């Protein structure tokens, strides 16, 4: 793929995929309101790139990143499973053609109703996050006459360089089982030996990792715990190292992301390969989300007003934090483009939405070609954690989602 994927051709923004290119102005022809457009060709290329870099690792796509049926189909067709975190996500995955045996079920707050759905249908794996959860699964499986496949998600107490709201591997975080509680976990799993099958260990350090020393340290920390578990439960043969591989939001450089993926896989294999020698049939699993879909989506919205004050110039859009909350929630950066580029000269704008909150902005002090009312604005990297985190706050309509370049 080219380094950049959003480029101007004849003054118009074009979205390049692996083999196709989409003229984004097509999506504004019958414009009814903000639109998320997903480039499936792009997703396909990313899946295949990851599958070849993480050879022999079984991938479970984190559906919370983007649950659009057309996106899910790309994963299904490429034999990727799904990481789910709620009964709603389980049902959505099943509706979209995945089997229960392709699902990894994570999350700290699994309810009885959700667990029943998972256990009754012999889900591939439940990532257990606490002792009371393990007890609940053990008791429920017993009552249901089932044997649930469980994996222990361990909290390694290791931080990553990311926004604190999306780091999950520290002891202050609600996620995973504290390493000091492993013996209690083992004891409880043994009590329920007829209704629990202990399949392995899992880890998820957090999201948007661009540096992997913490991952390396965490894998090293988990290896002896995995071996301990295996000595207690011979059926234990899975090592799931979670998701978290980041992307560049501030620059478009797919080449350097290829290198990032390479570094990531080197860290994983350098730590886990020794285990594969010791444990025949070891299954290594991962739960990537953002890296696969982050770049595949754009959000197109229309300028309602250009508001000039003595201090600032605002572009007021018909889309805001209700559709893309990442800038408001994490002060995340998304690049912003005008759909048409009429001149090379630019002006500084704050790009804001219609919502009644001052946190409702996509970008501040952004350089854009002069924009006028009714023009279209394109926000990039909206393939992950954009539509799935959207709301109808202020009773605004949801944005349309499509993978077809013509509405
Ligand atoms: N596995 C588990 C257990 C997770 O909780 C997550 C993401 C993933 C895998 C996938 O992580 P990824 O590869 O996408 O980094 N809303 C935030 C991101 C939250 C991530 C939540 N968990 C954002 O917009 O940046």
Coordinates of C-alpha atoms and ligand atoms in Angstrom, one line a residue:
X1 CA 0.0 0.0 0.0
X2 CA 1.0 3.6 -0.5
X3 CA 2.3 5.4 2.6
X4 CA -0.6 7.8 2.6
X5 CA -4.2 6.8 2.0
X6 CA -6.1 10.1 1.9
X7 CA -4.8 12.2 -1.0
X8 CA -6.0 15.0 -3.1
X9 CA -6.5 14.2 -6.8
X10 CA -7.6 17.1 -9.0
X11 CA -8.5 19.1 -5.9
X12 CA -10.7 16.3 -4.4
X13 CA -10.0 14.0 -1.5
X14 CA -9.6 10.3 -2.6
X15 CA -9.4 7.4 -0.2
X16 CA -6.9 4.8 -1.4
X17 CA -7.3 1.1 -0.6
X18 CA -5.1 -1.7 -1.6
X19 CA -6.5 -2.1 -5.0
X20 CA -9.2 0.6 -5.3
X21 CA -9.6 4.3 -4.8
X22 CA -12.8 6.0 -3.6
X23 CA -13.7 9.5 -4.5
X24 CA -15.2 10.7 -1.3
X25 CA -17.4 13.4 -3.0
X26 CA -19.6 10.5 -4.2
X27 CA -20.8 10.1 -0.6
X28 CA -22.1 13.7 -0.5
X29 CA -24.3 13.4 -3.6
X30 CA -27.5 12.5 -1.7
X31 CA -26.2 13.9 1.6
X32 CA -28.8 13.5 4.4
X33 CA -26.4 13.8 7.4
X34 CA -23.0 12.8 8.6
X35 CA -21.6 9.5 7.2
X36 CA -19.0 7.0 8.3
X37 CA -17.4 5.5 5.2
X38 CA -15.4 2.2 5.6
X39 CA -12.9 1.2 3.0
X40 CA -13.2 -2.7 3.1
X41 CA -10.3 -3.1 0.7
X42 CA -8.1 -1.4 3.3
X43 CA -9.4 -3.7 6.1
X44 CA -8.7 -6.8 4.0
X45 CA -5.1 -5.7 3.3
X46 CA -4.5 -5.0 7.0
X47 CA -5.9 -8.4 8.1
X48 CA -3.7 -10.2 5.7
X49 CA -0.7 -8.1 6.6
X50 CA -1.2 -9.0 10.3
X51 CA -1.9 -12.6 9.6
X52 CA 1.4 -12.9 7.8
X53 CA 3.4 -11.0 10.5
X54 CA 1.8 -13.0 13.3
X55 CA 2.0 -16.3 11.6
X56 CA 0.4 -19.2 13.6
X57 CA -1.2 -16.7 16.0
X58 CA -5.0 -17.1 16.1
X59 CA -6.6 -13.7 15.7
X60 CA -9.8 -12.7 17.5
X61 CA -10.8 -9.3 16.2
X62 CA -12.0 -6.9 19.0
X63 CA -15.5 -6.2 17.7
X64 CA -15.9 -3.2 20.0
X65 CA -13.7 -1.3 17.6
X66 CA -16.1 -1.4 14.7
X67 CA -19.1 -3.8 14.6
X68 CA -20.4 -2.9 11.1
X69 CA -21.6 -6.1 9.3
X70 CA -19.6 -5.4 6.2
X71 CA -16.4 -5.0 8.3
X72 CA -17.2 -8.2 10.2
X73 CA -17.6 -10.0 7.0
X74 CA -14.0 -9.3 6.0
X75 CA -12.9 -10.9 9.2
X76 CA -15.2 -13.9 8.8
X77 CA -14.0 -14.5 5.3
X78 CA -10.4 -14.4 6.4
X79 CA -11.0 -16.9 9.1
X80 CA -10.6 -14.5 12.0
X81 CA -12.5 -15.0 15.2
X82 CA -14.0 -12.3 17.4
X83 CA -13.3 -10.9 20.9
X84 CA -16.6 -9.9 22.5
X85 CA -17.4 -8.1 25.8
X86 CA -21.1 -8.3 26.2
X87 CA -24.2 -10.4 25.5
X88 CA -25.0 -7.8 22.8
X89 CA -21.7 -8.3 21.1
X90 CA -22.1 -12.1 21.3
X91 CA -25.5 -12.0 19.7
X92 CA -24.2 -9.5 17.0
X93 CA -21.3 -11.8 16.2
X94 CA -23.6 -14.8 15.9
X95 CA -26.0 -12.8 13.7
X96 CA -23.1 -11.9 11.4
X97 CA -22.2 -15.5 10.8
X98 CA -19.6 -16.3 13.5
X99 CA -19.8 -19.5 15.5
X100 CA -19.6 -19.6 19.3
X101 CA -16.4 -21.6 18.9
X102 CA -14.9 -18.5 17.3
X103 CA -15.6 -16.2 20.2
X104 CA -13.4 -15.0 23.1
X105 CA -15.5 -13.4 25.8
X106 CA -13.7 -10.7 27.9
X107 CA -14.9 -8.0 30.3
X108 CA -15.1 -7.5 34.0
X109 CA -18.8 -7.4 34.5
X110 CA -20.3 -10.4 32.9
X111 CA -23.9 -10.9 34.1
X112 CA -25.6 -14.3 34.8
X113 CA -27.7 -13.8 31.7
X114 CA -24.7 -13.1 29.5
X115 CA -22.7 -16.0 31.0
X116 CA -25.6 -18.4 30.4
X117 CA -25.6 -17.5 26.7
X118 CA -21.9 -18.2 26.5
X119 CA -21.8 -21.3 28.6
X120 CA -24.9 -23.0 27.1
X121 CA -23.3 -22.5 23.6
X122 CA -19.9 -23.8 24.5
X123 CA -18.1 -20.6 23.7
X124 CA -14.4 -21.0 22.7
X125 CA -13.1 -19.1 25.7
X126 CA -14.2 -17.0 28.7
X127 CA -11.5 -14.7 29.9
X128 CA -12.1 -14.6 33.6
X129 CA -11.2 -11.3 35.3
X130 CA -11.9 -12.0 39.0
X131 CA -12.4 -14.7 41.7
X132 CA -16.1 -14.0 42.2
X133 CA -16.5 -14.3 38.4
X134 CA -14.8 -17.6 38.4
X135 CA -17.1 -18.8 41.2
X136 CA -20.1 -17.6 39.2
X137 CA -19.0 -19.4 36.1
X138 CA -18.2 -22.6 38.1
X139 CA -21.6 -22.7 39.8
X140 CA -23.5 -21.8 36.6
X141 CA -21.8 -24.4 34.5
X142 CA -22.5 -27.0 37.1
X143 CA -26.2 -26.2 37.2
X144 CA -26.3 -26.1 33.4
X145 CA -24.5 -29.5 33.1
X146 CA -21.7 -27.9 31.1
X147 CA -18.0 -27.6 31.2
X148 CA -16.9 -24.0 30.5
X149 CA -13.6 -23.1 28.8
X150 CA -11.9 -20.5 31.0
X151 CA -8.8 -18.6 30.6
X152 CA -7.4 -16.4 33.4
X153 CA -6.8 -12.8 32.4
X154 CA -3.8 -11.7 34.5
X155 CA -3.1 -8.1 35.5
X156 CA 0.7 -7.9 35.4
X157 CA 0.8 -4.4 37.1
X158 CA 2.8 -3.0 34.2
X159 CA 2.1 0.4 32.7
X160 CA 2.1 1.3 29.0
X161 CA 2.7 4.6 27.3
X162 CA -0.8 5.5 26.4
X163 CA -3.7 7.6 27.6
X164 CA -4.5 6.5 31.2
X165 CA -8.1 5.9 30.3
X166 CA -7.1 3.1 27.9
X167 CA -4.3 1.5 29.9
X168 CA -5.5 -1.6 31.7
X169 CA -2.5 -3.5 33.0
X170 CA -1.9 -1.7 36.3
X171 CA -3.0 -2.9 39.7
X172 CA -5.1 0.3 40.1
X173 CA -7.1 -0.8 37.1
X174 CA -10.2 -2.9 37.4
X175 CA -9.0 -5.4 34.8
X176 CA -7.6 -8.9 35.2
X177 CA -6.6 -11.1 38.2
X178 CA -3.8 -9.9 40.5
X179 CA -0.8 -12.1 40.2
X180 CA -0.9 -12.6 44.0
X181 CA -4.3 -14.2 43.7
X182 CA -3.3 -17.0 41.3
X183 CA -3.1 -19.7 44.0
X184 CA -6.6 -18.8 45.2
X185 CA -7.8 -19.0 41.6
X186 CA -6.2 -22.4 41.1
X187 CA -7.8 -23.7 44.3
X188 CA -11.2 -22.5 43.2
X189 CA -10.8 -23.9 39.7
X190 CA -10.0 -27.2 41.2
X191 CA -13.1 -27.1 43.3
X192 CA -15.1 -26.8 40.1
X193 CA -13.0 -29.3 38.1
X194 CA -16.1 -31.0 36.8
X195 CA -17.6 -27.8 35.4
X196 CA -14.5 -25.8 34.4
X197 CA -11.9 -26.5 31.9
X198 CA -8.8 -24.3 32.4
X199 CA -7.5 -23.5 28.9
X200 CA -4.8 -20.9 29.5
X201 CA -3.8 -17.4 30.4
X202 CA -4.6 -14.0 28.8
X203 CA -3.3 -10.5 29.0
X204 CA -4.4 -7.2 27.7
X205 CA -2.2 -4.2 28.7
X206 CA -4.3 -1.5 27.1
X207 CA -4.7 0.2 23.8
X208 CA -2.8 2.4 21.3
X209 CA 0.7 1.0 22.2
X210 CA 3.4 2.3 20.0
X211 CA 6.3 0.9 22.0
X212 CA 6.5 -2.7 23.3
X213 CA 8.9 -2.9 26.2
X214 CA 6.0 -3.2 28.6
X215 CA 4.5 -6.0 26.5
X216 CA 7.8 -7.8 26.5
X217 CA 8.1 -7.4 30.3
X218 CA 4.5 -8.6 30.8
X219 CA 4.9 -11.7 28.6
X220 CA 8.1 -12.5 30.5
X221 CA 6.2 -12.1 33.8
X222 CA 3.3 -14.3 32.6
X223 CA 5.3 -17.2 31.3
X224 CA 6.1 -18.8 34.7
X225 CA 2.5 -18.3 35.8
X226 CA 1.4 -20.1 32.6
X227 CA 3.7 -23.0 33.4
X228 CA 2.4 -23.1 36.9
X229 CA -1.1 -23.2 35.7
X230 CA -0.2 -25.9 33.2
X231 CA 1.3 -28.0 35.9
X232 CA -2.0 -27.9 37.7
X233 CA -4.3 -28.2 34.7
X234 CA -2.8 -30.3 31.9
X235 CA -5.5 -29.1 29.4
X236 CA -4.0 -25.6 29.7
X237 CA -2.6 -24.8 26.3
X238 CA -3.6 -21.2 25.3
X239 CA -1.6 -18.0 25.6
X240 CA -3.6 -15.0 24.6
X241 CA -1.6 -11.8 24.6
X242 CA -4.6 -9.4 24.0
X243 CA -4.7 -6.5 21.6
X244 CA -3.4 -3.0 21.9
X245 CA -1.2 -2.4 18.8
X246 CA -1.4 1.3 18.0
X247 CA -1.6 3.3 14.8
X248 CA -0.3 6.8 13.8
X249 CA -3.0 9.4 14.0
X250 CA -0.7 12.4 13.5
X251 CA 0.8 11.3 10.2
X252 CA -0.2 8.9 7.5
X253 CA 2.7 6.5 7.1
X254 CA 1.6 2.9 6.4
X255 CA 5.2 1.9 5.8
X256 CA 6.3 2.8 9.4
X257 CA 3.2 1.0 10.7
X258 CA 4.4 -2.1 8.9
X259 CA 7.6 -1.7 10.8
X260 CA 5.7 -1.2 14.0
X261 CA 3.9 -4.5 13.3
X262 CA 7.2 -6.2 12.7
X263 CA 8.6 -5.0 16.0
X264 CA 5.5 -6.1 17.8
X265 CA 5.6 -9.6 16.3
X266 CA 9.3 -9.8 17.1
X267 CA 8.6 -9.0 20.8
X268 CA 5.8 -11.6 20.9
X269 CA 7.8 -14.3 19.3
X270 CA 11.0 -13.6 21.2
X271 CA 9.1 -14.1 24.4
X272 CA 6.7 -16.9 23.4
X273 CA 8.7 -19.1 21.1
X274 CA 10.5 -20.9 24.0
X275 CA 7.0 -21.9 25.2
X276 CA 6.1 -23.4 21.9
X277 CA 9.2 -25.8 22.2
X278 CA 8.1 -26.9 25.7
X279 CA 4.4 -27.2 25.0
X280 CA 3.4 -29.1 22.0
X281 CA 0.1 -27.8 20.7
X282 CA 0.4 -24.4 22.4
X283 CA -2.1 -22.0 20.9
X284 CA -1.1 -18.4 20.8
X285 CA -3.9 -16.0 20.4
X286 CA -4.4 -12.2 20.0
X287 CA -7.3 -9.8 20.2
X288 CA -6.4 -6.9 17.9
X289 CA -8.9 -4.1 17.1
X290 CA -7.6 -0.6 16.3
X291 CA -4.6 -1.7 14.1
X292 CA -6.9 -3.6 11.8
X293 CA -9.7 -1.0 11.3
X294 CA -8.6 2.4 12.7
X295 CA -7.5 3.8 9.3
X296 CA -10.3 2.2 7.3
X297 CA -13.0 4.8 8.2
X298 CA -13.6 8.5 7.6
X299 CA -16.4 10.7 9.0
X300 CA -17.9 13.1 6.5
X301 CA -19.9 16.0 7.7
X302 CA -21.1 19.3 6.5
X303 CA -20.2 22.8 7.5
X304 CA -23.3 24.5 8.9
X305 CA -21.6 27.8 9.8
X306 CA -18.3 29.5 9.7
X307 CA -18.4 31.6 12.8
X308 CA -15.9 34.4 13.1
X309 CA -15.3 36.1 16.4
X310 CA -12.7 38.8 17.2
X311 CA -10.7 35.9 18.7
X312 CA -11.2 32.8 16.6
X313 CA -12.8 31.2 13.6
X314 CA -14.9 28.2 14.2
X315 CA -16.1 25.7 11.7
X316 CA -19.5 24.4 13.1
X317 CA -20.3 21.0 11.7
X318 CA -23.5 18.9 11.8
X319 CA -21.4 16.2 13.6
X320 CA -19.6 16.3 16.9
X321 CA -18.8 14.3 20.0
X322 CA -22.0 12.4 19.6
X323 CA -20.5 10.7 16.6
X324 CA -16.8 10.8 17.5
X325 CA -16.1 11.2 21.1
X326 CA -12.3 10.4 21.1
X327 CA -11.1 14.0 20.9
X328 CA -13.4 15.0 23.8
X329 CA -12.7 12.0 25.9
X330 CA -9.0 11.4 25.4
X331 CA -8.0 14.7 23.7
X332 CA -7.2 12.3 20.8
X333 CA -5.9 13.8 17.6
X334 CA -7.7 13.0 14.3
X335 CA -6.6 14.7 11.2
X336 CA -9.1 16.9 9.5
X337 CA -9.4 17.7 5.8
X338 CA -11.7 19.6 3.6
X339 CA -13.3 17.4 0.9
X340 CA -12.3 19.9 -1.8
X341 CA -9.1 21.9 -1.9
X342 CA -9.6 25.1 -3.8
X343 CA -6.3 26.7 -2.9
X344 CA -3.0 26.0 -1.2
X345 CA -3.4 28.8 1.3
X346 CA -4.8 27.9 4.6
X347 CA -6.5 29.5 7.7
X348 CA -6.6 28.4 11.3
X349 CA -9.9 27.0 12.5
X350 CA -11.4 25.3 15.6
X351 CA -13.5 22.5 14.2
X352 CA -16.5 22.0 16.4
X353 CA -19.9 20.2 16.5
X354 CA -23.5 21.1 17.4
X355 CA -23.5 19.6 20.9
X356 CA -24.0 21.8 24.0
X357 CA -20.6 21.1 25.6
X358 CA -17.4 22.9 25.2
X359 CA -15.7 19.5 24.9
X360 CA -17.5 19.1 21.6
X361 CA -14.6 19.6 19.2
X362 CA -12.8 17.5 16.6
X363 CA -9.7 19.8 16.5
X364 CA -8.4 23.1 17.6
X365 CA -6.2 25.6 15.6
X366 CA -6.2 23.4 12.6
X367 CA -4.9 24.6 9.3
X368 CA -7.4 24.1 6.5
X369 CA -8.0 25.7 3.1
X370 CA -10.7 28.4 3.4
X371 CA -14.0 26.8 4.1
X372 CA -17.5 28.0 3.5
X373 CA -21.0 27.1 4.6
X374 CA -22.2 23.8 3.0
X375 CA -18.7 22.5 2.3
X376 CA -17.8 19.1 3.5
X377 CA -15.2 18.1 6.1
X378 CA -13.5 14.7 6.3
X379 CA -12.2 13.5 9.7
X380 CA -9.7 10.6 9.2
X381 CA -9.0 7.4 11.2
X382 CA -12.6 6.9 12.2
X383 CA -12.6 3.2 11.6
X384 CA -12.0 2.2 15.3
X385 CA -13.9 3.4 18.4
X386 CA -15.8 6.0 16.5
X387 CA -19.3 4.8 15.5
X388 CA -19.2 2.1 18.2
X389 CA -18.8 4.8 20.8
X390 CA -21.3 7.2 19.4
X391 CA -24.5 8.3 21.1
X392 CA -27.7 10.1 20.5
X393 CA -26.9 12.8 23.0
X394 CA -28.9 16.0 22.5
X395 CA -31.2 13.6 20.5
X396 CA -29.1 14.0 17.5
X397 CA -29.4 11.3 14.9
X398 CA -26.7 8.7 14.6
X399 CA -24.4 9.0 11.6
X400 CA -25.0 6.6 8.7
X401 CA -22.4 3.9 8.3
X402 CA -21.6 2.5 4.8
X403 CA -18.9 0.6 2.9
X404 CA -20.4 1.6 -0.4
X405 CA -18.9 4.6 -2.1
X406 CA -22.3 5.6 -3.5
X407 CA -25.2 6.4 -1.3
Ligands
LIG1 N1 -8.9 -7.1 24.1 C1 -9.5 -6.5 25.2 C2 -9.8 -7.3 26.3 C3 -9.8 -5.2 25.1 O1 -10.4 -4.6 26.1 C4 -9.5 -4.4 23.9 C5 -9.8 -3.0 23.8 C6 -8.9 -5.1 22.9 C7 -8.6 -6.4 23.0 C8 -8.5 -4.4 21.6 O2 -7.6 -3.4 21.8 P1 -7.0 -2.6 20.5 O3 -6.2 -3.6 19.7 O4 -8.1 -2.1 19.7 O5 -6.1 -1.6 21.1 N2 -12.0 3.6 23.2 C9 -10.6 3.6 23.2 C10 -10.0 2.3 23.1 C11 -10.5 1.3 24.2 C12 -10.0 -0.1 24.0 C13 -10.8 -1.0 24.8 N3 -10.4 -2.3 24.8 C14 -10.1 4.6 22.1 O6 -10.9 5.1 21.4 O7 -8.9 4.8 22.0

